[in-house]
Amino acid sequence: MKSLITLVCLAASSTPITPLDEGDVWGDVVISGAAEGGSNSSAPSSILGGDEGGVERGAAVPVDAGEVGSGADAEWAAESAEAAESCVGVAGEGLLHCYLEGCVAECSNEIAPALLLLLLVGMSAHTFGSLLSGLGFPAITTFLFFGVVAGPYGTNIVSAEEAAKLTWLNNVALGFIGLSAGGKLHLNEVRENLSAAVSVLTGLVSVTWVASVLSTLALGDLFLPFLVDLPLSHRISAALLIACLAVARSPSSAIAIIEELHAKGPFTTTVLTVTVLMDVVVVLLFALTQLVVNALTAAGEAEGGEGGGGAAAGAMLLLAFLKQTLLSVVAGALLGFAYPLVVYARLPDGWCRTPAPVAPLALLVGALVAFAQRAAFLLTGFALFFGEEYDEVTRGAARLNPLVVCMVTGFIASNFSSVRKARLFHASVTDLSGPVYLLFFTFTGITMDLGVLWRNRSACILLFGSRSVFIVLGSPGWG
């Protein structure tokens, strides 16, 4: 019956039925049994069988087009199911793995529910943060607290598996923080407060670093049990690395508090300048420390003066850092000049002065343009951090430091573009800062591993206590 329907459909089509000779293949069927007249009647007559022709003995049983299509669909469905099964859990490894494994669609389906949970927790944190802000309570502290409560070590509203699917939020937030930090550094204010900022920076770095090394060597045996059995060279190496951690600062916290309080003035400019410069100093200090650490560990373990390999590795690390920083500054400057030209391009004059019937459309276009500008603001920073991860996986090392690129981009876009474009840049920062900091600090609270914190409580007491004291001592600066 199905074959008969197929024959009717072919007869009704605009394409004529081409006769087939013996030995020709039609679908999965080998034509045999030619007519006495020397030619076959048609493919359908061969399929239907009869005196004039039929299916060659031993050939596969012929099927109609619908059955052939069903088999292809089944094979495609099986391959799709296999691909979907191979993508299960890839979202927890990060967006880069989703991209490399070709599982973007499947990862999106897994990320959406986790993101919805985070938004619900964020709305709760924002509500209570608004209530407590009137009492002088910092909103970011409330966001962190609600994140901890809703995370795996609290009520487990957002499990560890779901939190692992949202790690890309860190890249979005850090890119935004870098752009906004650079944009808040106004050139005239930086010039006026540069000497004070350098003085504070010098005092913070020198006092914190030196005092942390000495306190770790003096009190490390009491608070850091792993130092007891290490040789002196390794203990010094550990103290140097801990000192680098003590010097580091969190630009996200400082910028978030400044945004929340709408702080302005010389003190705010000094704090921002110190925060931005501190990131560069910390990376440079870590490279120099790694140079010393490699030399110390190699000298302590090798015999016959083979410690030069560690020094050479440290020197290569320092050169790589300098190269990366230089390229990052150049890339940030180019992006800073190009970003306002592309993102904040002026619409044609008079585009909004339209007749009344078209006015709603003009308003819609304006809203879409504003949305696109803010989306580009977030995507720029995210793309830079995503590129860093891609380089680390594919090349083994990143070519650019995305945070430096973002800060330089923000600084150039804010200080070397027209007044209108600079105003639009700061408007984007103002509009996005609230949602970005809300999700970022709430997610940070969710991902806080309280178990690790408790297991290392003695080390935390030493590092937190000594670092707090040394920051206070070093903040007045030198001179």
GROMACS .gro file of C-alpha atoms in nm:
model
  479
    1MET     CA    1   0.000   0.000   0.000
    2LYS     CA    2   0.281   0.241   0.093
    3SER     CA    3   0.461   0.155  -0.231
    4LEU     CA    4   0.143   0.224  -0.425
    5ILE     CA    5   0.107   0.563  -0.258
    6THR     CA    6   0.470   0.638  -0.344
    7LEU     CA    7   0.401   0.547  -0.705
    8VAL     CA    8   0.098   0.778  -0.719
    9CYS     CA    9   0.299   1.065  -0.568
   10LEU     CA   10   0.575   1.017  -0.821
   11ALA     CA   11   0.325   1.009  -1.104
   12ALA     CA   12   0.166   1.333  -0.984
   13SER     CA   13   0.496   1.514  -0.951
   14SER     CA   14   0.634   1.749  -1.212
   15THR     CA   15   0.946   1.534  -1.257
   16PRO     CA   16   0.898   1.250  -1.501
   17ILE     CA   17   0.984   0.896  -1.396
   18THR     CA   18   1.304   0.788  -1.560
   19PRO     CA   19   1.315   0.425  -1.678
   20LEU     CA   20   1.589   0.216  -1.524
   21ASP     CA   21   1.785  -0.061  -1.684
   22GLU     CA   22   1.894  -0.385  -1.533
   23GLY     CA   23   2.171  -0.340  -1.282
   24ASP     CA   24   2.075   0.019  -1.194
   25VAL     CA   25   2.024   0.109  -0.833
   26TRP     CA   26   1.705   0.278  -0.715
   27GLY     CA   27   1.720   0.361  -0.342
   28ASP     CA   28   1.841   0.043  -0.173
   29VAL     CA   29   1.717  -0.181  -0.456
   30VAL     CA   30   1.914  -0.339  -0.742
   31ILE     CA   31   1.696  -0.356  -1.054
   32SER     CA   32   1.685  -0.694  -1.229
   33GLY     CA   33   1.463  -0.885  -1.471
   34ALA     CA   34   1.446  -0.665  -1.779
   35ALA     CA   35   1.145  -0.690  -2.000
   36GLU     CA   36   1.161  -0.875  -2.324
   37GLY     CA   37   1.153  -0.549  -2.506
   38GLY     CA   38   1.499  -0.473  -2.367
   39SER     CA   39   1.405  -0.213  -2.110
   40ASN     CA   40   1.241  -0.194  -1.776
   41SER     CA   41   0.910  -0.024  -1.739
   42SER     CA   42   1.004   0.196  -1.446
   43ALA     CA   43   1.147   0.193  -1.098
   44PRO     CA   44   0.807   0.163  -0.932
   45SER     CA   45   0.714  -0.145  -1.138
   46SER     CA   46   1.039  -0.304  -1.030
   47ILE     CA   47   0.957  -0.236  -0.671
   48LEU     CA   48   0.602  -0.361  -0.696
   49GLY     CA   49   0.733  -0.676  -0.856
   50GLY     CA   50   0.559  -0.875  -1.124
   51ASP     CA   51   0.633  -1.067  -1.436
   52GLU     CA   52   0.846  -0.796  -1.593
   53GLY     CA   53   1.094  -0.732  -1.316
   54GLY     CA   54   1.161  -0.760  -0.947
   55VAL     CA   55   1.410  -0.738  -0.673
   56GLU     CA   56   1.730  -0.922  -0.733
   57ARG     CA   57   1.760  -1.235  -0.525
   58GLY     CA   58   1.978  -1.171  -0.220
   59ALA     CA   59   1.926  -0.792  -0.227
   60ALA     CA   60   1.789  -0.601   0.069
   61VAL     CA   61   1.413  -0.585   0.094
   62PRO     CA   62   1.306  -0.259  -0.071
   63VAL     CA   63   1.149   0.010   0.147
   64ASP     CA   64   0.958   0.318   0.051
   65ALA     CA   65   1.085   0.675   0.089
   66GLY     CA   66   0.908   0.724   0.422
   67GLU     CA   67   1.076   0.420   0.573
   68VAL     CA   68   1.415   0.531   0.439
   69GLY     CA   69   1.360   0.874   0.592
   70SER     CA   70   1.263   0.718   0.924
   71GLY     CA   71   1.587   0.525   0.934
   72ALA     CA   72   1.791   0.837   0.865
   73ASP     CA   73   1.598   1.023   1.131
   74ALA     CA   74   1.659   0.745   1.378
   75GLU     CA   75   2.031   0.749   1.304
   76TRP     CA   76   2.040   1.129   1.341
   77ALA     CA   77   1.846   1.105   1.668
   78ALA     CA   78   2.087   0.844   1.799
   79GLU     CA   79   2.385   1.063   1.715
   80SER     CA   80   2.218   1.365   1.876
   81ALA     CA   81   2.144   1.167   2.191
   82GLU     CA   82   2.503   1.047   2.205
   83ALA     CA   83   2.634   1.402   2.160
   84ALA     CA   84   2.397   1.533   2.426
   85GLU     CA   85   2.506   1.259   2.665
   86SER     CA   86   2.872   1.348   2.610
   87CYS     CA   87   2.791   1.711   2.700
   88VAL     CA   88   2.636   1.628   3.036
   89GLY     CA   89   2.832   1.798   3.313
   90VAL     CA   90   3.054   2.000   3.080
   91ALA     CA   91   2.889   2.323   3.199
   92GLY     CA   92   3.044   2.266   3.540
   93GLU     CA   93   3.390   2.288   3.384
   94GLY     CA   94   3.337   2.640   3.248
   95LEU     CA   95   3.223   2.807   2.930
   96LEU     CA   96   3.558   2.748   2.763
   97HIS     CA   97   3.516   2.372   2.784
   98CYS     CA   98   3.160   2.408   2.654
   99TYR     CA   99   3.299   2.594   2.353
  100LEU     CA  100   3.586   2.353   2.291
  101GLU     CA  101   3.362   2.046   2.326
  102GLY     CA  102   3.092   2.191   2.100
  103CYS     CA  103   2.834   2.182   2.378
  104VAL     CA  104   2.724   2.546   2.385
  105ALA     CA  105   2.352   2.472   2.348
  106GLU     CA  106   2.354   2.194   2.607
  107CYS     CA  107   2.553   2.409   2.850
  108SER     CA  108   2.306   2.694   2.807
  109ASN     CA  109   2.023   2.464   2.909
  110GLU     CA  110   2.215   2.361   3.222
  111ILE     CA  111   2.322   2.715   3.313
  112ALA     CA  112   1.973   2.871   3.291
  113PRO     CA  113   1.824   2.704   3.605
  114ALA     CA  114   2.136   2.779   3.811
  115LEU     CA  115   2.131   3.141   3.701
  116LEU     CA  116   1.764   3.168   3.796
  117LEU     CA  117   1.842   3.045   4.147
  118LEU     CA  118   2.122   3.297   4.179
  119LEU     CA  119   1.888   3.577   4.069
  120LEU     CA  120   1.635   3.477   4.334
  121VAL     CA  121   1.901   3.476   4.605
  122GLY     CA  122   2.034   3.807   4.474
  123MET     CA  123   1.691   3.970   4.494
  124SER     CA  124   1.660   3.860   4.857
  125ALA     CA  125   2.007   3.992   4.933
  126HIS     CA  126   1.927   4.324   4.764
  127THR     CA  127   1.606   4.364   4.965
  128PHE     CA  128   1.775   4.313   5.300
  129GLY     CA  129   2.078   4.512   5.189
  130SER     CA  130   1.856   4.811   5.115
  131LEU     CA  131   1.698   4.785   5.459
  132LEU     CA  132   2.032   4.762   5.639
  133SER     CA  133   2.207   5.029   5.433
  134GLY     CA  134   2.013   5.295   5.625
  135LEU     CA  135   2.196   5.178   5.936
  136GLY     CA  136   2.534   5.226   5.772
  137PHE     CA  137   2.579   4.857   5.699
  138PRO     CA  138   2.773   4.797   5.372
  139ALA     CA  139   2.559   4.632   5.110
  140ILE     CA  140   2.836   4.404   4.986
  141THR     CA  141   2.860   4.248   5.333
  142THR     CA  142   2.490   4.162   5.311
  143PHE     CA  143   2.541   4.014   4.964
  144LEU     CA  144   2.825   3.797   5.088
  145PHE     CA  145   2.624   3.684   5.390
  146PHE     CA  146   2.322   3.583   5.183
  147GLY     CA  147   2.551   3.401   4.944
  148VAL     CA  148   2.700   3.198   5.227
  149VAL     CA  149   2.354   3.120   5.366
  150ALA     CA  150   2.221   3.007   5.028
  151GLY     CA  151   2.538   2.820   4.928
  152PRO     CA  152   2.651   2.460   4.977
  153TYR     CA  153   2.766   2.530   5.333
  154GLY     CA  154   2.436   2.693   5.428
  155THR     CA  155   2.090   2.595   5.314
  156ASN     CA  156   2.222   2.449   4.985
  157ILE     CA  157   1.968   2.641   4.779
  158VAL     CA  158   2.248   2.676   4.526
  159SER     CA  159   2.448   2.353   4.531
  160ALA     CA  160   2.816   2.320   4.453
  161GLU     CA  161   2.733   2.165   4.114
  162GLU     CA  162   2.508   2.455   4.020
  163ALA     CA  163   2.763   2.710   4.143
  164ALA     CA  164   3.029   2.551   3.922
  165LYS     CA  165   2.815   2.633   3.618
  166LEU     CA  166   2.823   3.006   3.700
  167THR     CA  167   3.196   3.067   3.729
  168TRP     CA  168   3.180   3.275   3.410
  169LEU     CA  169   3.015   3.548   3.618
  170ASN     CA  170   3.357   3.620   3.767
  171ASN     CA  171   3.491   3.709   3.424
  172VAL     CA  172   3.197   3.939   3.355
  173ALA     CA  173   3.236   4.114   3.691
  174LEU     CA  174   3.615   4.144   3.679
  175GLY     CA  175   3.601   4.290   3.329
  176PHE     CA  176   3.345   4.544   3.444
  177ILE     CA  177   3.550   4.626   3.756
  178GLY     CA  178   3.862   4.684   3.547
  179LEU     CA  179   3.683   4.914   3.303
  180SER     CA  180   3.510   5.110   3.579
  181ALA     CA  181   3.830   5.141   3.784
  182GLY     CA  182   4.020   5.285   3.490
  183GLY     CA  183   3.731   5.516   3.406
  184LYS     CA  184   3.726   5.661   3.756
  185LEU     CA  185   4.088   5.774   3.729
  186HIS     CA  186   4.053   6.128   3.597
  187LEU     CA  187   4.382   6.255   3.463
  188ASN     CA  188   4.375   6.594   3.636
  189GLU     CA  189   4.289   6.442   3.973
  190VAL     CA  190   4.553   6.172   3.935
  191ARG     CA  191   4.820   6.435   3.867
  192GLU     CA  192   4.722   6.629   4.178
  193ASN     CA  193   4.721   6.322   4.405
  194LEU     CA  194   4.993   6.113   4.241
  195SER     CA  195   5.263   6.192   4.496
  196ALA     CA  196   5.033   6.100   4.786
  197ALA     CA  197   4.928   5.780   4.612
  198VAL     CA  198   5.289   5.675   4.544
  199SER     CA  199   5.378   5.751   4.907
  200VAL     CA  200   5.094   5.537   5.041
  201LEU     CA  201   5.167   5.262   4.790
  202THR     CA  202   5.535   5.252   4.889
  203GLY     CA  203   5.451   5.236   5.259
  204LEU     CA  204   5.190   4.963   5.213
  205VAL     CA  205   5.406   4.743   4.997
  206SER     CA  206   5.730   4.777   5.194
  207VAL     CA  207   5.586   4.752   5.545
  208THR     CA  208   5.340   4.474   5.467
  209TRP     CA  209   5.586   4.267   5.266
  210VAL     CA  210   5.883   4.290   5.503
  211ALA     CA  211   5.676   4.249   5.820
  212SER     CA  212   5.487   3.952   5.675
  213VAL     CA  213   5.811   3.772   5.592
  214LEU     CA  214   5.946   3.828   5.943
  215SER     CA  215   5.622   3.731   6.119
  216THR     CA  216   5.590   3.413   5.914
  217LEU     CA  217   5.947   3.308   5.997
  218ALA     CA  218   5.905   3.395   6.365
  219LEU     CA  219   5.554   3.260   6.430
  220GLY     CA  220   5.509   3.016   6.143
  221ASP     CA  221   5.584   2.709   6.354
  222LEU     CA  222   5.291   2.792   6.585
  223PHE     CA  223   5.031   2.867   6.316
  224LEU     CA  224   5.160   2.685   6.008
  225PRO     CA  225   5.242   2.323   6.098
  226PHE     CA  226   5.380   2.236   5.753
  227LEU     CA  227   5.674   2.474   5.807
  228VAL     CA  228   5.816   2.271   6.098
  229ASP     CA  229   5.976   1.998   5.888
  230LEU     CA  230   6.096   2.219   5.603
  231PRO     CA  231   6.459   2.326   5.560
  232LEU     CA  232   6.546   2.690   5.607
  233SER     CA  233   6.557   2.771   5.236
  234HIS     CA  234   6.206   2.633   5.187
  235ARG     CA  235   6.075   2.816   5.492
  236ILE     CA  236   6.209   3.143   5.353
  237SER     CA  237   6.048   3.064   5.017
  238ALA     CA  238   5.711   3.001   5.182
  239ALA     CA  239   5.740   3.324   5.380
  240LEU     CA  240   5.814   3.523   5.063
  241LEU     CA  241   5.511   3.383   4.882
  242ILE     CA  242   5.285   3.446   5.183
  243ALA     CA  243   5.411   3.804   5.191
  244CYS     CA  244   5.302   3.850   4.829
  245LEU     CA  245   4.953   3.738   4.923
  246ALA     CA  246   4.952   3.982   5.214
  247VAL     CA  247   5.040   4.273   4.985
  248ALA     CA  248   4.758   4.198   4.736
  249ARG     CA  249   4.437   4.402   4.751
  250SER     CA  250   4.083   4.349   4.623
  251PRO     CA  251   3.991   4.623   4.374
  252SER     CA  252   3.636   4.489   4.351
  253SER     CA  253   3.562   4.560   4.718
  254ALA     CA  254   3.710   4.911   4.712
  255ILE     CA  255   3.533   5.009   4.391
  256ALA     CA  256   3.202   4.859   4.509
  257ILE     CA  257   3.208   5.062   4.831
  258ILE     CA  258   3.299   5.379   4.639
  259GLU     CA  259   3.008   5.318   4.401
  260GLU     CA  260   2.768   5.248   4.686
  261LEU     CA  261   2.862   5.564   4.877
  262HIS     CA  262   2.904   5.778   4.562
  263ALA     CA  263   3.232   5.895   4.709
  264LYS     CA  264   3.433   6.168   4.533
  265GLY     CA  265   3.728   6.385   4.619
  266PRO     CA  266   4.106   6.368   4.671
  267PHE     CA  267   4.088   6.082   4.920
  268THR     CA  268   3.877   5.870   4.684
  269THR     CA  269   4.112   5.945   4.395
  270THR     CA  270   4.411   5.845   4.608
  271VAL     CA  271   4.244   5.518   4.709
  272LEU     CA  272   4.157   5.434   4.350
  273THR     CA  273   4.505   5.518   4.227
  274VAL     CA  274   4.665   5.301   4.495
  275THR     CA  275   4.422   5.017   4.421
  276VAL     CA  276   4.491   5.022   4.048
  277LEU     CA  277   4.868   5.054   4.083
  278MET     CA  278   4.872   4.785   4.349
  279ASP     CA  279   4.754   4.523   4.100
  280VAL     CA  280   5.050   4.596   3.874
  281VAL     CA  281   5.293   4.607   4.166
  282VAL     CA  282   5.168   4.276   4.306
  283VAL     CA  283   5.216   4.093   3.977
  284LEU     CA  284   5.564   4.241   3.939
  285LEU     CA  285   5.645   4.159   4.302
  286PHE     CA  286   5.526   3.802   4.256
  287ALA     CA  287   5.749   3.760   3.949
  288LEU     CA  288   6.050   3.888   4.143
  289THR     CA  289   5.961   3.670   4.441
  290GLN     CA  290   5.928   3.368   4.217
  291LEU     CA  291   6.275   3.443   4.084
  292VAL     CA  292   6.417   3.438   4.439
  293VAL     CA  293   6.213   3.133   4.541
  294ASN     CA  294   6.329   2.927   4.244
  295ALA     CA  295   6.690   3.013   4.322
  296LEU     CA  296   6.650   2.926   4.692
  297THR     CA  297   6.476   2.594   4.637
  298ALA     CA  298   6.717   2.491   4.363
  299ALA     CA  299   7.017   2.583   4.579
  300GLY     CA  300   6.874   2.394   4.874
  301GLU     CA  301   6.803   2.074   4.680
  302ALA     CA  302   7.070   2.056   4.411
  303GLU     CA  303   7.434   1.971   4.459
  304GLY     CA  304   7.733   2.123   4.292
  305GLY     CA  305   7.582   2.468   4.238
  306GLU     CA  306   7.303   2.364   4.002
  307GLY     CA  307   7.074   2.635   4.133
  308GLY     CA  308   7.119   2.844   3.819
  309GLY     CA  309   6.829   2.661   3.655
  310GLY     CA  310   6.589   2.807   3.912
  311ALA     CA  311   6.729   3.157   3.859
  312ALA     CA  312   6.697   3.119   3.482
  313ALA     CA  313   6.336   3.009   3.519
  314GLY     CA  314   6.264   3.309   3.740
  315ALA     CA  315   6.429   3.542   3.491
  316MET     CA  316   6.216   3.399   3.211
  317LEU     CA  317   5.907   3.451   3.425
  318LEU     CA  318   6.001   3.814   3.483
  319LEU     CA  319   6.064   3.876   3.113
  320ALA     CA  320   5.734   3.711   3.024
  321PHE     CA  321   5.553   3.934   3.272
  322LEU     CA  322   5.714   4.250   3.135
  323LYS     CA  323   5.626   4.148   2.779
  324GLN     CA  324   5.268   4.067   2.878
  325THR     CA  325   5.227   4.396   3.064
  326LEU     CA  326   5.363   4.599   2.771
  327LEU     CA  327   5.134   4.425   2.523
  328SER     CA  328   4.841   4.470   2.761
  329VAL     CA  329   4.902   4.844   2.791
  330VAL     CA  330   4.925   4.882   2.412
  331ALA     CA  331   4.613   4.672   2.356
  332GLY     CA  332   4.426   4.865   2.623
  333ALA     CA  333   4.523   5.199   2.468
  334LEU     CA  334   4.409   5.089   2.120
  335LEU     CA  335   4.085   4.952   2.257
  336GLY     CA  336   4.033   5.263   2.467
  337PHE     CA  337   4.049   5.489   2.161
  338ALA     CA  338   3.836   5.256   1.945
  339TYR     CA  339   3.574   5.166   2.204
  340PRO     CA  340   3.397   5.507   2.228
  341LEU     CA  341   3.406   5.549   1.849
  342VAL     CA  342   3.224   5.221   1.792
  343VAL     CA  343   3.002   5.181   2.097
  344TYR     CA  344   2.909   5.545   2.153
  345ALA     CA  345   2.883   5.656   1.790
  346ARG     CA  346   2.646   5.948   1.744
  347LEU     CA  347   2.312   5.874   1.582
  348PRO     CA  348   2.207   6.095   1.288
  349ASP     CA  349   2.098   6.442   1.392
  350GLY     CA  350   1.724   6.478   1.428
  351TRP     CA  351   1.658   6.103   1.445
  352CYS     CA  352   1.440   6.151   1.754
  353ARG     CA  353   1.250   6.451   1.613
  354THR     CA  354   1.011   6.235   1.418
  355PRO     CA  355   0.641   6.276   1.340
  356ALA     CA  356   0.402   6.165   1.610
  357PRO     CA  357   0.310   5.829   1.450
  358VAL     CA  358   0.678   5.729   1.437
  359ALA     CA  359   0.773   5.860   1.782
  360PRO     CA  360   0.720   5.525   1.963
  361LEU     CA  361   0.950   5.358   1.713
  362ALA     CA  362   1.217   5.621   1.777
  363LEU     CA  363   1.190   5.562   2.151
  364LEU     CA  364   1.224   5.189   2.096
  365VAL     CA  365   1.535   5.240   1.883
  366GLY     CA  366   1.685   5.462   2.154
  367ALA     CA  367   1.616   5.200   2.421
  368LEU     CA  368   1.773   4.927   2.207
  369VAL     CA  369   2.082   5.141   2.145
  370ALA     CA  370   2.122   5.209   2.518
  371PHE     CA  371   2.082   4.839   2.593
  372ALA     CA  372   2.338   4.746   2.325
  373GLN     CA  373   2.589   4.998   2.467
  374ARG     CA  374   2.564   4.848   2.815
  375ALA     CA  375   2.577   4.494   2.682
  376ALA     CA  376   2.894   4.583   2.488
  377PHE     CA  377   3.041   4.720   2.812
  378LEU     CA  378   2.997   4.382   2.982
  379LEU     CA  379   3.093   4.172   2.680
  380THR     CA  380   3.420   4.362   2.628
  381GLY     CA  381   3.560   4.267   2.966
  382PHE     CA  382   3.421   3.915   2.948
  383ALA     CA  383   3.576   3.856   2.605
  384LEU     CA  384   3.919   3.962   2.734
  385PHE     CA  385   3.906   3.723   3.030
  386PHE     CA  386   3.767   3.446   2.811
  387GLY     CA  387   4.057   3.503   2.573
  388GLU     CA  388   4.301   3.467   2.861
  389GLU     CA  389   4.154   3.128   2.952
  390TYR     CA  390   4.161   3.019   2.589
  391ASP     CA  391   4.528   3.113   2.555
  392GLU     CA  392   4.617   2.929   2.875
  393VAL     CA  393   4.448   2.611   2.753
  394THR     CA  394   4.563   2.620   2.390
  395ARG     CA  395   4.902   2.794   2.420
  396GLY     CA  396   4.998   2.730   2.781
  397ALA     CA  397   5.030   3.101   2.862
  398ALA     CA  398   4.817   3.412   2.817
  399ARG     CA  399   4.940   3.682   2.582
  400LEU     CA  400   4.754   3.962   2.761
  401ASN     CA  401   4.663   4.050   3.117
  402PRO     CA  402   4.289   4.120   3.083
  403LEU     CA  403   4.265   4.327   3.401
  404VAL     CA  404   4.541   4.562   3.285
  405VAL     CA  405   4.380   4.587   2.941
  406CYS     CA  406   4.043   4.674   3.097
  407MET     CA  407   4.188   4.938   3.330
  408VAL     CA  408   4.386   5.106   3.051
  409THR     CA  409   4.080   5.091   2.823
  410GLY     CA  410   3.863   5.258   3.086
  411PHE     CA  411   4.125   5.523   3.156
  412ILE     CA  412   4.170   5.614   2.787
  413ALA     CA  413   3.797   5.607   2.711
  414SER     CA  414   3.721   5.832   3.007
  415ASN     CA  415   4.000   6.086   2.962
  416PHE     CA  416   4.073   6.102   2.589
  417SER     CA  417   3.729   6.099   2.431
  418SER     CA  418   3.471   6.372   2.383
  419VAL     CA  419   3.267   6.498   2.675
  420ARG     CA  420   2.955   6.332   2.538
  421LYS     CA  421   3.118   5.992   2.499
  422ALA     CA  422   3.286   6.014   2.841
  423ARG     CA  423   2.947   6.095   2.992
  424LEU     CA  424   2.793   5.793   2.820
  425PHE     CA  425   3.079   5.577   2.946
  426HIS     CA  426   3.016   5.681   3.307
  427ALA     CA  427   2.640   5.639   3.258
  428SER     CA  428   2.702   5.277   3.159
  429VAL     CA  429   2.912   5.226   3.472
  430THR     CA  430   2.643   5.376   3.694
  431ASP     CA  431   2.362   5.171   3.541
  432LEU     CA  432   2.549   4.841   3.555
  433SER     CA  433   2.733   4.869   3.886
  434GLY     CA  434   2.436   4.774   4.104
  435PRO     CA  435   2.337   4.448   3.929
  436VAL     CA  436   2.697   4.344   3.864
  437TYR     CA  437   2.813   4.390   4.224
  438LEU     CA  438   2.497   4.225   4.356
  439LEU     CA  439   2.548   3.907   4.154
  440PHE     CA  440   2.927   3.906   4.193
  441PHE     CA  441   2.939   3.933   4.572
  442THR     CA  442   2.641   3.704   4.621
  443PHE     CA  443   2.810   3.444   4.402
  444THR     CA  444   3.137   3.498   4.591
  445GLY     CA  445   2.954   3.415   4.914
  446ILE     CA  446   2.805   3.103   4.756
  447THR     CA  447   3.147   2.976   4.648
  448MET     CA  448   3.316   3.040   4.983
  449ASP     CA  449   3.443   2.704   5.114
  450LEU     CA  450   3.387   2.733   5.487
  451GLY     CA  451   3.529   2.386   5.536
  452VAL     CA  452   3.868   2.492   5.405
  453LEU     CA  453   3.850   2.807   5.616
  454TRP     CA  454   3.786   2.604   5.931
  455ARG     CA  455   4.057   2.346   5.859
  456ASN     CA  456   4.312   2.624   5.811
  457ARG     CA  457   4.188   2.851   6.089
  458SER     CA  458   4.528   2.880   6.256
  459ALA     CA  459   4.690   3.003   5.933
  460CYS     CA  460   4.398   3.242   5.878
  461ILE     CA  461   4.444   3.390   6.225
  462LEU     CA  462   4.811   3.459   6.159
  463LEU     CA  463   4.766   3.599   5.809
  464PHE     CA  464   4.454   3.804   5.881
  465GLY     CA  465   4.579   3.943   6.213
  466SER     CA  466   4.929   4.033   6.102
  467ARG     CA  467   4.814   4.170   5.766
  468SER     CA  468   4.558   4.399   5.928
  469VAL     CA  469   4.819   4.543   6.162
  470PHE     CA  470   5.076   4.593   5.887
  471ILE     CA  471   4.827   4.766   5.658
  472VAL     CA  472   4.747   5.016   5.931
  473LEU     CA  473   5.117   5.076   5.995
  474GLY     CA  474   5.200   5.116   5.627
  475SER     CA  475   4.902   5.327   5.520
  476PRO     CA  476   5.045   5.668   5.626
  477GLY     CA  477   5.313   5.612   5.364
  478TRP     CA  478   5.664   5.748   5.351
  479GLY     CA  479   5.684   6.121   5.375
   0.00000   0.00000   0.00000
